[in-house]
Short mmCIF file of C-alpha atoms in Angstrom, two decimals:
data_model
loop_
_atom_site.label_atom_id
_atom_site.label_comp_id
_atom_site.label_asym_id
_atom_site.label_seq_id
_atom_site.Cartn_x
_atom_site.Cartn_y
_atom_site.Cartn_z
CA MET X 24 -17.84 8.14 -27.27
CA SER X 25 -16.41 8.56 -25.02
CA TYR X 26 -13.50 7.46 -21.66
CA PRO X 27 -13.85 8.20 -18.17
CA VAL X 28 -13.37 10.84 -16.11
CA ARG X 29 -10.38 10.14 -14.29
CA THR X 30 -10.99 10.33 -10.83
CA GLU X 31 -7.98 8.67 -9.03
CA VAL X 32 -4.60 9.39 -10.05
CA CYS X 33 -3.36 5.60 -7.46
CA TYR X 34 -4.15 2.37 -7.89
CA ASN X 35 -6.85 1.60 -5.74
CA THR X 36 -5.38 -0.07 -2.06
CA SER X 37 -8.74 0.18 -0.02
CA HIS X 38 -8.94 -3.64 -0.65
CA PRO X 39 -9.07 -5.62 2.53
CA SER X 40 -5.83 -7.53 1.93
CA ARG X 41 -2.74 -6.14 0.43
CA GLY X 42 -2.90 -8.99 -1.56
CA ARG X 43 -1.12 -12.76 -1.84
CA ALA X 44 2.74 -12.60 -2.22
CA LEU X 45 4.37 -15.57 -4.33
CA LEU X 46 8.20 -16.48 -3.19
CA ILE X 47 9.97 -18.81 -4.45
CA ASN X 48 14.12 -19.83 -4.82
CA TYR X 49 15.88 -22.00 -6.27
CA GLU X 50 19.20 -22.88 -3.24
CA HIS X 51 20.86 -24.90 -5.13
CA ASP X 52 24.95 -23.42 -5.57
CA ARG X 53 23.24 -20.07 -4.53
CA PRO X 54 24.93 -19.42 -1.35
CA GLY X 55 23.38 -16.20 -0.26
CA SER X 56 19.92 -17.22 -0.97
CA VAL X 57 18.01 -18.28 2.40
CA LYS X 58 18.70 -15.32 3.94
CA ASP X 59 17.06 -13.66 0.99
CA THR X 60 14.43 -15.87 0.39
CA LYS X 61 14.02 -15.47 4.93
CA ASP X 62 14.53 -11.30 4.19
CA VAL X 63 12.11 -10.82 1.53
CA TYR X 64 9.63 -13.04 4.05
CA HIS X 65 9.96 -10.66 6.24
CA VAL X 66 9.34 -7.43 3.97
CA LEU X 67 7.10 -8.84 2.33
CA GLU X 68 4.83 -10.26 6.23
CA LYS X 69 5.13 -6.34 7.51
CA LEU X 70 4.02 -5.30 4.05
CA GLN X 71 0.67 -7.04 5.25
CA PHE X 72 1.02 -9.25 2.31
CA ALA X 73 -0.08 -12.69 2.88
CA VAL X 74 2.61 -14.82 2.38
CA THR X 75 3.30 -18.77 0.37
CA VAL X 76 7.26 -19.55 -0.02
CA ALA X 77 8.71 -22.08 -2.27
CA THR X 78 12.45 -24.06 -3.13
CA ASN X 79 12.96 -25.87 -5.27
CA LEU X 80 10.34 -26.63 -7.64
CA LYS X 81 10.20 -29.25 -10.36
CA GLU X 82 8.72 -27.91 -14.07
CA ARG X 83 6.29 -29.75 -12.74
CA GLU X 84 5.86 -28.58 -9.20
CA LEU X 85 6.20 -24.83 -10.56
CA MET X 86 3.54 -25.54 -13.20
CA ASP X 87 1.05 -26.97 -10.58
CA LEU X 88 1.95 -23.85 -8.18
CA LEU X 89 1.86 -20.84 -10.57
CA GLU X 90 -1.81 -22.58 -12.10
CA LYS X 91 -3.12 -22.40 -8.57
CA GLU X 92 -2.02 -19.11 -7.27
CA SER X 93 -3.25 -17.61 -10.84
CA LYS X 94 -7.12 -19.32 -9.86
CA GLU X 95 -7.03 -18.20 -6.09
CA ASP X 96 -9.80 -15.44 -5.53
CA HIS X 97 -7.47 -12.47 -5.99
CA THR X 98 -10.68 -10.18 -5.42
CA ASN X 99 -10.15 -8.61 -1.64
CA SER X 100 -6.36 -7.51 -2.85
CA ASP X 101 -4.56 -4.72 -3.64
CA CYS X 102 -2.41 -6.56 -5.70
CA PHE X 103 0.14 -9.36 -6.43
CA VAL X 104 3.53 -9.61 -6.11
CA MET X 105 6.19 -12.81 -7.37
CA VAL X 106 9.22 -13.00 -6.40
CA VAL X 107 11.84 -15.48 -8.07
CA MET X 108 15.40 -16.25 -6.92
CA ALA X 109 16.86 -18.77 -9.28
CA HIS X 110 19.98 -18.88 -11.70
CA GLY X 111 18.90 -17.66 -14.92
CA THR X 112 20.52 -18.02 -18.61
CA ALA X 113 19.77 -15.98 -21.88
CA PRO X 114 17.25 -16.24 -23.35
CA ASP X 115 15.49 -15.50 -20.51
CA MET X 116 15.14 -18.75 -18.80
CA ILE X 117 16.07 -20.19 -15.17
CA LYS X 118 17.36 -22.69 -13.57
CA ILE X 119 14.95 -24.64 -11.98
CA MET X 120 15.44 -28.49 -10.09
CA ASP X 121 15.27 -30.50 -13.67
CA GLY X 122 15.69 -28.02 -16.52
CA TYR X 123 15.24 -24.51 -16.82
CA PHE X 124 12.17 -22.79 -17.07
CA ALA X 125 11.06 -19.50 -19.62
CA MET X 126 10.71 -15.68 -17.35
CA ASP X 127 8.18 -15.04 -19.37
CA ARG X 128 6.23 -18.09 -18.34
CA LEU X 129 6.06 -16.72 -14.47
CA TRP X 130 3.50 -14.12 -15.15
CA LYS X 131 2.02 -15.59 -18.36
CA ASP X 132 -1.99 -16.30 -16.56
CA PHE X 133 -2.22 -13.85 -13.88
CA VAL X 134 -2.11 -10.76 -17.04
CA GLY X 135 -4.36 -9.29 -19.14
CA ASN X 136 -8.17 -10.98 -18.55
CA LEU X 137 -6.71 -14.24 -17.23
CA CYS X 138 -6.58 -13.75 -14.14
CA SER X 139 -10.17 -11.72 -13.40
CA SER X 140 -9.68 -10.61 -9.90
CA LEU X 141 -6.31 -9.15 -11.02
CA LYS X 142 -7.72 -7.22 -13.44
CA GLY X 143 -6.40 -3.97 -13.39
CA LYS X 144 -4.32 -4.35 -9.96
CA PRO X 145 -1.07 -4.38 -10.04
CA LYS X 146 0.83 -7.50 -10.74
CA LEU X 147 4.00 -7.29 -9.39
CA PHE X 148 7.28 -8.99 -10.47
CA PHE X 149 10.80 -9.67 -9.19
CA ILE X 150 12.98 -11.30 -11.18
CA GLN X 151 16.63 -12.16 -9.45
CA SER X 152 18.45 -13.96 -11.58
CA CYS X 153 21.32 -13.43 -14.96
CA ARG X 154 19.92 -12.99 -18.25
CA GLY X 155 22.77 -14.26 -19.83
CA ASN X 156 26.91 -13.94 -19.30
CA LEU X 157 28.04 -10.64 -20.01
CA GLU X 158 29.78 -8.86 -17.96
CA GLU X 159 30.83 -5.09 -17.21
CA LYS X 160 34.81 -5.13 -15.67
CA ILE X 161 36.54 -1.85 -14.72
CA GLN X 162 39.31 -0.95 -13.79
CA ARG X 163 39.92 2.42 -12.03
CA LYS X 164 42.44 3.73 -13.42
CA ASP X 165 43.45 6.13 -10.75
CA ALA X 166 43.75 3.69 -8.62
CA VAL X 167 41.47 5.41 -5.69
CA PRO X 168 40.07 2.43 -3.96
CA ILE X 169 37.79 4.92 -1.89
CA ILE X 170 35.47 6.59 -3.90
CA GLU X 171 33.90 9.53 -1.58
CA LYS X 172 31.69 11.65 -4.27
CA GLU X 173 29.32 10.28 -6.46
CA GLU X 174 30.90 12.34 -9.42
CA ASN X 175 33.47 9.86 -9.81
CA PHE X 176 31.89 6.07 -9.81
CA LEU X 177 31.41 3.71 -12.14
CA VAL X 178 27.98 3.47 -14.24
CA SER X 179 26.66 1.35 -15.22
CA MET X 180 26.16 1.17 -19.50
CA HIS X 181 22.74 1.02 -19.40
CA ALA X 182 22.52 3.63 -15.57
CA ASP X 183 20.40 6.43 -16.22
CA LEU X 184 19.33 5.48 -19.35
CA LEU X 185 15.30 4.55 -19.67
CA VAL X 186 13.74 3.62 -22.62
CA MET X 187 9.47 3.86 -22.87
CA TYR X 188 7.75 2.51 -25.85
CA ALA X 189 4.90 3.68 -28.46
CA SER X 190 3.70 -0.18 -26.96
CA TYR X 191 4.30 -3.83 -25.79
CA TYR X 192 6.94 -6.80 -26.68
CA LYS X 193 5.81 -7.32 -30.61
CA HIS X 194 3.07 -5.43 -30.34
CA ALA X 195 1.81 -3.18 -32.83
CA ALA X 196 1.37 1.13 -32.04
CA TYR X 197 -1.30 2.79 -33.39
CA ARG X 198 -1.53 5.98 -35.60
CA ASP X 199 -4.77 7.77 -36.27
CA PRO X 200 -4.58 9.73 -40.82
CA THR X 201 -5.47 12.22 -38.60
CA GLU X 202 -5.03 13.48 -35.16
CA GLY X 203 -1.11 11.61 -34.96
CA ALA X 204 -0.25 8.66 -32.70
CA TRP X 205 -2.31 7.40 -29.62
CA PHE X 206 1.53 6.51 -28.25
CA ILE X 207 2.82 10.41 -28.94
CA GLN X 208 -0.85 12.35 -28.34
CA ALA X 209 -0.71 10.87 -24.91
CA LEU X 210 2.76 12.53 -24.43
CA CYS X 211 1.98 15.77 -25.52
CA ASN X 212 -0.86 15.76 -23.82
CA VAL X 213 0.65 14.50 -19.68
CA LEU X 214 3.68 16.88 -21.02
CA SER X 215 1.14 20.13 -22.37
CA GLY X 216 -0.35 20.33 -18.24
CA ASP X 217 1.01 22.01 -15.43
CA ILE X 218 3.87 18.65 -14.87
CA ARG X 219 5.83 20.29 -12.19
CA GLN X 220 5.73 18.39 -8.70
CA THR X 221 5.46 15.85 -11.13
CA ASP X 222 7.94 13.55 -11.26
CA LEU X 223 8.91 11.54 -14.98
CA LEU X 224 8.14 8.12 -14.46
CA SER X 225 4.57 9.16 -12.12
CA LEU X 226 4.31 11.67 -15.82
CA LEU X 227 5.02 8.84 -18.47
CA THR X 228 2.80 6.13 -16.50
CA ASP X 229 -0.03 8.94 -16.64
CA VAL X 230 0.66 8.31 -20.79
CA SER X 231 -0.21 4.67 -20.32
CA TYR X 232 -2.50 5.57 -18.92
CA ASP X 233 -4.45 7.49 -21.71
CA VAL X 234 -3.23 5.13 -24.53
CA MET X 235 -5.03 2.20 -22.14
CA TYR X 236 -8.52 5.08 -21.55
CA LYS X 237 -8.19 6.89 -23.19
CA TYR X 238 -7.01 5.82 -27.10
CA ALA X 239 -7.56 2.83 -27.00
CA ASN X 240 -11.16 2.27 -25.78
CA ARG X 241 -12.23 4.62 -27.30
CA PHE X 242 -11.75 3.84 -31.42
CA ALA X 243 -13.35 0.80 -32.22
CA GLU X 244 -14.18 -0.52 -36.10
CA ASN X 245 -17.10 -2.93 -35.87
CA GLY X 246 -17.08 -3.12 -32.76
CA ILE X 247 -13.33 -4.93 -32.70
CA TYR X 248 -11.00 -2.61 -30.25
CA ASN X 249 -7.07 -2.38 -30.71
CA LEU X 250 -5.26 -2.11 -27.49
CA GLN X 251 -2.26 -1.20 -27.37
CA ILE X 252 -0.38 -0.38 -24.13
CA PRO X 253 2.97 1.39 -24.35
CA MET X 254 5.54 0.21 -22.27
CA ILE X 255 8.43 1.89 -19.76
CA THR X 256 11.69 0.56 -19.00
CA SER X 257 13.82 2.27 -16.41
CA MET X 258 16.87 2.28 -15.48
CA LEU X 259 17.30 4.99 -14.47
CA THR X 260 18.65 5.49 -10.64
CA LYS X 261 16.16 9.40 -9.20
CA LYS X 262 13.15 10.61 -10.01
CA PHE X 263 12.79 13.59 -13.16
CA TYR X 264 11.76 16.75 -12.40
CA PHE X 265 10.88 19.61 -15.51
CA VAL X 266 11.69 22.20 -13.47
CA GLU X 267 11.80 26.24 -14.24
CA LYS X 268 14.47 27.12 -16.02
CA TYR X 269 14.83 30.80 -14.78
CA VAL X 270 17.42 31.07 -18.41
CA PRO X 271 16.18 31.36 -22.00
CA ALA X 272 16.70 28.27 -23.62
CA VAL X 273 19.55 27.69 -26.33
CA LYS X 274 17.40 27.79 -29.18
CA GLY X 275 17.49 24.44 -31.82
CA SER X 276 20.36 23.64 -34.35
CA LYS X 277 20.11 25.93 -37.89
CA ASP X 278 21.89 23.05 -39.08
CA THR X 279 20.47 23.05 -42.79
CA ARG X 280 21.40 19.03 -43.67
CA TYR X 281 17.81 18.26 -41.51
CA ASN X 282 14.58 19.50 -42.64
CA VAL X 283 14.00 22.04 -38.95
CA LEU X 284 10.40 22.29 -38.62
CA ALA X 285 9.04 25.48 -41.23
CA GLY X 286 7.98 28.36 -39.62
CA LYS X 287 9.93 28.19 -36.56
CA MET P 2 35.31 1.11 1.63
CA SER P 3 32.64 3.29 1.63
CA TYR P 4 29.34 5.05 -0.43
CA PRO P 5 28.58 8.28 -0.54
CA VAL P 6 25.82 9.43 1.77
CA ARG P 7 22.97 10.34 -0.94
CA THR P 8 21.86 14.33 -0.69
CA GLU P 9 19.53 14.14 -3.63
CA VAL P 10 17.20 11.89 -4.82
CA CYS P 11 16.64 13.98 -7.96
CA TYR P 12 18.06 14.55 -11.09
CA ASN P 13 20.10 17.70 -10.49
CA THR P 14 17.90 20.33 -12.79
CA SER P 15 20.45 23.05 -11.76
CA HIS P 16 21.99 22.86 -14.99
CA PRO P 17 21.88 26.43 -17.30
CA SER P 18 19.83 25.06 -20.24
CA ARG P 19 16.66 21.81 -20.26
CA GLY P 20 19.06 20.44 -22.73
CA ARG P 21 19.11 19.09 -26.52
CA ALA P 22 15.74 17.48 -27.84
CA LEU P 23 16.26 14.67 -30.79
CA LEU P 24 13.88 14.34 -33.41
CA ILE P 25 13.93 12.01 -36.07
CA ASN P 26 10.56 11.61 -37.31
CA TYR P 27 10.06 9.20 -40.93
CA GLU P 28 6.94 10.55 -43.60
CA HIS P 29 6.89 8.00 -45.94
CA ASP P 30 3.32 5.81 -45.89
CA ARG P 31 3.04 7.26 -41.70
CA PRO P 32 -0.53 9.88 -42.87
CA GLY P 33 -0.57 11.94 -39.08
CA SER P 34 3.47 11.74 -38.68
CA VAL P 35 3.42 15.40 -39.31
CA LYS P 36 1.40 16.65 -36.76
CA ASP P 37 2.51 14.32 -34.38
CA THR P 38 6.01 15.76 -34.91
CA LYS P 39 4.93 19.62 -34.64
CA ASP P 40 3.35 18.39 -31.03
CA VAL P 41 6.68 17.26 -30.17
CA TYR P 42 7.72 19.58 -31.48
CA HIS P 43 6.14 23.13 -29.32
CA VAL P 44 6.28 19.94 -26.89
CA LEU P 45 9.76 19.89 -26.19
CA GLU P 46 10.11 24.01 -26.90
CA LYS P 47 7.84 24.86 -24.61
CA LEU P 48 9.73 22.12 -21.96
CA GLN P 49 12.90 24.62 -22.63
CA PHE P 50 15.09 22.22 -25.71
CA ALA P 51 16.29 22.68 -27.40
CA VAL P 52 15.44 20.99 -30.93
CA THR P 53 16.24 19.10 -33.69
CA VAL P 54 14.22 17.63 -36.24
CA ALA P 55 15.69 15.57 -39.05
CA THR P 56 13.06 13.38 -41.72
CA ASN P 57 13.06 10.82 -43.42
CA LEU P 58 16.90 9.85 -43.12
CA LYS P 59 18.79 6.98 -44.95
CA GLU P 60 21.18 4.80 -42.62
CA ARG P 61 25.25 7.25 -43.43
CA GLU P 62 22.30 10.32 -42.48
CA LEU P 63 20.84 8.76 -39.60
CA MET P 64 24.94 7.47 -38.33
CA ASP P 65 26.29 10.34 -39.13
CA LEU P 66 23.07 12.49 -37.01
CA LEU P 67 23.77 10.39 -34.50
CA GLU P 68 27.30 10.68 -33.99
CA LYS P 69 26.79 13.53 -34.39
CA GLU P 70 24.67 14.56 -31.65
CA SER P 71 27.02 12.54 -28.97
CA LYS P 72 29.44 13.84 -29.52
CA GLU P 73 27.71 17.48 -28.64
CA ASP P 74 28.81 18.99 -25.16
CA HIS P 75 26.01 18.79 -23.15
CA THR P 76 27.63 20.35 -19.59
CA ASN P 77 25.18 21.98 -19.49
CA SER P 78 21.84 20.33 -20.06
CA ASP P 79 20.08 18.58 -17.28
CA CYS P 80 19.69 15.94 -19.57
CA PHE P 81 18.99 14.35 -23.01
CA VAL P 82 15.74 13.29 -25.21
CA MET P 83 15.60 11.58 -28.50
CA VAL P 84 11.80 11.58 -29.58
CA VAL P 85 11.65 8.34 -32.80
CA MET P 86 8.87 7.52 -35.47
CA ALA P 87 8.81 5.36 -37.61
CA HIS P 88 7.38 2.48 -38.78
CA GLY P 89 9.10 -0.15 -37.21
CA THR P 90 9.18 -4.39 -37.11
CA ALA P 91 10.06 -7.66 -35.27
CA PRO P 92 12.93 -7.79 -33.39
CA ASP P 93 12.27 -4.16 -33.11
CA MET P 94 13.84 -2.38 -35.86
CA ILE P 95 12.49 1.23 -37.85
CA LYS P 96 11.80 1.14 -41.37
CA ILE P 97 14.38 3.92 -42.24
CA MET P 98 14.53 5.57 -46.82
CA ASP P 99 17.29 2.94 -46.76
CA GLY P 100 16.32 -0.33 -44.95
CA TYR P 101 15.84 -1.22 -41.97
CA PHE P 102 18.38 0.69 -38.40
CA ALA P 103 18.17 -1.49 -34.62
CA MET P 104 16.10 0.02 -32.04
CA ASP P 105 19.34 -0.28 -29.67
CA ARG P 106 21.17 1.12 -32.32
CA LEU P 107 19.75 4.89 -31.80
CA TRP P 108 21.05 5.00 -27.94
CA LYS P 109 24.24 2.68 -28.88
CA ASP P 110 26.35 6.49 -28.72
CA PHE P 111 24.79 7.50 -26.16
CA VAL P 112 25.39 5.22 -22.57
CA GLY P 113 27.54 4.37 -20.31
CA ASN P 114 30.69 6.57 -20.46
CA LEU P 115 30.36 6.68 -24.17
CA CYS P 116 29.25 10.75 -24.18
CA SER P 117 30.52 12.04 -20.98
CA SER P 118 29.55 15.28 -20.79
CA LEU P 119 25.66 13.39 -20.01
CA LYS P 120 26.70 10.78 -17.76
CA GLY P 121 24.73 10.27 -14.97
CA LYS P 122 22.07 12.87 -16.25
CA PRO P 123 18.86 11.11 -18.15
CA LYS P 124 18.82 9.59 -21.36
CA LEU P 125 15.16 9.80 -22.52
CA PHE P 126 14.01 8.24 -25.00
CA PHE P 127 10.77 7.61 -27.24
CA ILE P 128 10.07 4.93 -30.45
CA GLN P 129 6.86 5.67 -32.25
CA SER P 130 7.24 1.94 -33.80
CA CYS P 131 5.46 -0.67 -33.93
CA ARG P 132 7.28 -3.55 -32.50
CA GLY P 133 6.21 -5.98 -34.76
CA ASN P 134 3.16 -7.79 -35.89
CA LEU P 135 1.39 -9.25 -33.30
CA GLU P 136 -2.23 -7.56 -32.14
CA GLU P 137 -4.89 -7.05 -30.07
CA LYS P 138 -8.39 -7.44 -31.33
CA ILE P 139 -11.10 -7.74 -28.95
CA GLN P 140 -14.73 -8.13 -29.49
CA ARG P 141 -17.15 -6.79 -26.69
CA LYS P 142 -19.68 -9.47 -25.78
CA ASP P 143 -21.68 -7.53 -24.08
CA ALA P 144 -22.10 -4.95 -27.54
CA VAL P 145 -22.59 -1.38 -25.32
CA PRO P 146 -20.55 0.63 -27.70
CA ILE P 147 -19.97 3.66 -24.95
CA ILE P 148 -18.30 2.94 -21.99
CA GLU P 149 -18.87 5.74 -19.05
CA LYS P 150 -17.02 3.76 -16.20
CA GLU P 151 -12.88 3.30 -15.72
CA GLU P 152 -14.01 -1.22 -15.24
CA ASN P 153 -16.10 -1.42 -18.18
CA PHE P 154 -13.20 -0.86 -19.54
CA LEU P 155 -11.20 -3.56 -22.49
CA VAL P 156 -7.55 -3.77 -20.84
CA SER P 157 -4.73 -5.24 -23.05
CA MET P 158 -3.06 -8.63 -21.97
CA HIS P 159 -0.10 -6.92 -20.74
CA ALA P 160 -1.30 -2.96 -18.46
CA ASP P 161 -0.44 -2.96 -15.00
CA LEU P 162 2.00 -4.95 -14.93
CA LEU P 163 6.16 -4.01 -13.99
CA VAL P 164 8.48 -6.54 -13.86
CA MET P 165 11.64 -5.14 -12.34
CA TYR P 166 14.66 -6.97 -12.87
CA ALA P 167 18.26 -7.53 -11.51
CA SER P 168 20.10 -6.58 -14.67
CA TYR P 169 20.03 -5.39 -18.00
CA TYR P 170 19.37 -7.20 -21.28
CA LYS P 171 21.90 -10.52 -21.10
CA HIS P 172 24.15 -9.21 -17.90
CA ALA P 173 25.64 -11.13 -14.91
CA ALA P 174 23.46 -9.96 -11.74
CA TYR P 175 25.97 -10.03 -8.10
CA ARG P 176 25.46 -12.75 -5.11
CA ASP P 177 26.95 -12.51 -1.74
CA PRO P 178 27.46 -15.51 -0.61
CA THR P 179 27.25 -14.60 3.32
CA GLU P 180 25.30 -10.58 2.49
CA GLY P 181 23.38 -12.07 -0.18
CA ALA P 182 22.25 -10.38 -3.86
CA TRP P 183 22.39 -7.07 -4.03
CA PHE P 184 19.71 -6.14 -5.82
CA ILE P 185 17.22 -8.27 -2.99
CA GLN P 186 18.76 -6.70 -0.49
CA ALA P 187 18.66 -3.38 -2.07
CA LEU P 188 15.12 -3.88 -2.80
CA CYS P 189 13.96 -4.82 0.74
CA ASN P 190 16.42 -2.12 2.23
CA VAL P 191 14.17 -0.16 0.29
CA LEU P 192 11.40 -1.38 0.97
CA SER P 193 11.27 -1.97 4.81
CA GLY P 194 12.07 1.59 5.26
CA ASP P 195 9.13 4.35 5.84
CA ILE P 196 7.54 4.35 2.63
CA ARG P 197 3.65 4.60 2.56
CA GLN P 198 3.99 8.21 1.07
CA THR P 199 6.51 7.54 -1.75
CA ASP P 200 5.32 5.86 -4.82
CA LEU P 201 7.10 2.31 -6.19
CA LEU P 202 8.19 3.80 -9.41
CA SER P 203 10.38 6.39 -7.22
CA LEU P 204 10.87 2.87 -4.61
CA LEU P 205 12.04 0.87 -7.18
CA THR P 206 14.29 3.49 -8.77
CA ASP P 207 15.98 4.08 -5.02
CA VAL P 208 15.95 0.17 -5.64
CA SER P 209 18.82 0.59 -8.35
CA TYR P 210 20.31 3.81 -7.25
CA ASP P 211 20.70 1.21 -4.47
CA VAL P 212 21.99 -1.41 -6.53
CA MET P 213 24.38 0.91 -8.74
CA TYR P 214 25.80 3.03 -5.90
CA LYS P 215 25.59 1.56 -2.46
CA TYR P 216 27.11 -2.20 -4.22
CA ALA P 217 27.98 -2.48 -7.64
CA ASN P 218 30.72 0.55 -5.92
CA ARG P 219 31.43 -1.08 -2.97
CA PHE P 220 32.72 -4.35 -4.07
CA ALA P 221 36.17 -4.68 -5.92
CA GLU P 222 38.43 -7.44 -5.87
CA ASN P 223 41.67 -5.92 -6.96
CA GLY P 224 40.70 -2.69 -8.45
CA ILE P 225 38.40 -4.64 -10.87
CA TYR P 226 34.79 -3.51 -10.23
CA ASN P 227 31.97 -5.36 -11.44
CA LEU P 228 29.29 -3.14 -12.79
CA GLN P 229 24.82 -3.69 -12.08
CA ILE P 230 22.36 -1.97 -13.04
CA PRO P 231 18.50 -3.41 -12.41
CA MET P 232 15.56 -2.58 -15.56
CA ILE P 233 12.75 -1.50 -14.26
CA THR P 234 9.96 -2.86 -17.50
CA SER P 235 6.90 -0.40 -16.50
CA MET P 236 3.01 -1.28 -18.43
CA LEU P 237 1.51 1.08 -15.26
CA THR P 238 -0.79 2.66 -15.70
CA LYS P 239 -0.63 4.42 -12.54
CA LYS P 240 1.29 5.46 -9.46
CA PHE P 241 0.54 2.61 -6.63
CA TYR P 242 1.61 3.35 -3.04
CA PHE P 243 1.82 0.37 0.08
CA VAL P 244 -1.71 2.33 2.03
CA GLU P 245 -1.70 1.57 5.73
CA LYS P 246 -4.23 -1.36 6.41
CA TYR P 247 -6.81 -1.91 9.01
CA VAL P 248 -7.68 -5.95 8.57
CA PRO P 249 -5.64 -8.16 10.02
CA ALA P 250 -3.27 -9.30 7.11
CA VAL P 251 -4.43 -12.38 5.66
CA LYS P 252 -1.80 -15.39 7.03
CA GLY P 253 0.39 -16.90 4.37
CA SER P 254 -0.44 -19.91 3.42
CA LYS P 255 0.52 -23.43 4.73
CA ASP P 256 0.34 -25.43 2.17
CA THR P 257 2.64 -28.16 3.44
CA ARG P 258 3.66 -29.62 -1.32
CA TYR P 259 5.53 -25.77 0.21
CA ASN P 260 8.75 -25.29 2.04
CA VAL P 261 7.54 -22.56 3.40
CA LEU P 262 9.79 -20.64 5.84
CA ALA P 263 11.20 -22.59 9.19
CA GLY P 264 9.92 -20.32 11.95
CA LYS P 265 7.18 -18.67 11.11
#
């Protein structure tokens, strides 16, 4: 069993067209959203997308639009973009003209093998909406209204957090009894390389590539493949590099409560 | 009201230490996990992390370890890493020695302002476990066991998908009635710049930065700030650049069923 040598680290952007973009906007009771729509439209057009705008659709119209869009021929496109702007509520529902609509229904027709002309191409979804009504409100103790230095800034609870899962939500992750888990092995492989010049999200994207192409497509039992794609959830606000250190690293904890690896 | 000029696009990696790393491994009924632990350990050590390994902990021991770790002084560290390897089940629970443990409890003590010496620093969590028991199994119709070309590869349903939310799970997203939504405005701003040389995840990370630092810290009513951090969920497997096209873009759909923006 072999796997392809990775000749390109980037998605193919040599197609004739950038791709199609769908802007779905709900304006009712959402002042500012008309400006948002115009701004997004202009940016997408500047980026050479073929943009369609749909406003205040009902469920049936929205379903028709998604179906129509997913059946378009994206063969000549680099990618596909959808921007949705609406009120939202938990559990990840957007408010439409005649009810609510599950967010994950938005990309359902476009993923995997369902939209073959987008297979292997980036499908980018940008959701402008609430995902519930939890709010973080903080009163500054020092009552300084003007904040000049970054270290004085307030940070959201989850800012600077990155979580990468071995598998997509609700899906299984695979482990070889002798070789180890696909995700962990891919992670180790990537991070063992010459990575000083490469930022973290790029590295983790490489990990996803390896799980998908070097592992999931490599092992089959009776012609049946178990697919697995990792999931990066990033709330980072800056790039991160593993810059070389020129001071000795602090050694691992010797706390005997925990089973520090033998031989270290 | 002002906000800081962004002088650095990368996290500060000039601290004396790389940082602490915690490896939490559950070995029972998980062949291959000992090798995984060793491999992760060596990679983290090579990356100059101070690594602690904890194996087969019970709930009380795990809680103690998390508390102890979050109370460490990370002042001299660039970042913090936790790698957890366990069986898992929906809804995002890992199996521990005496029951189940919620995944999001793992990072609870480390985020936001709760661990002040990690504030503003990357906190990276890698979860090797199932998140449920859904599996994708595909039988190849063409019965070709050896796959040489990338286009013949099987892809997971969610591979190459990227979803960026305006706000963290269950949290509110803000919109200025005249200026537009923070997220959409930041997105437009970033994508309007000179971005041909910058990959997508880096651009979106810039969007998160802007929402957090240029918007959430800028607007206050009576000293009360509404915080907001976007969430990038990436199943991409390659980098993506908006490479310049030298062919005319396809124009937007003229479908009259949808409200194509006036003036275009």
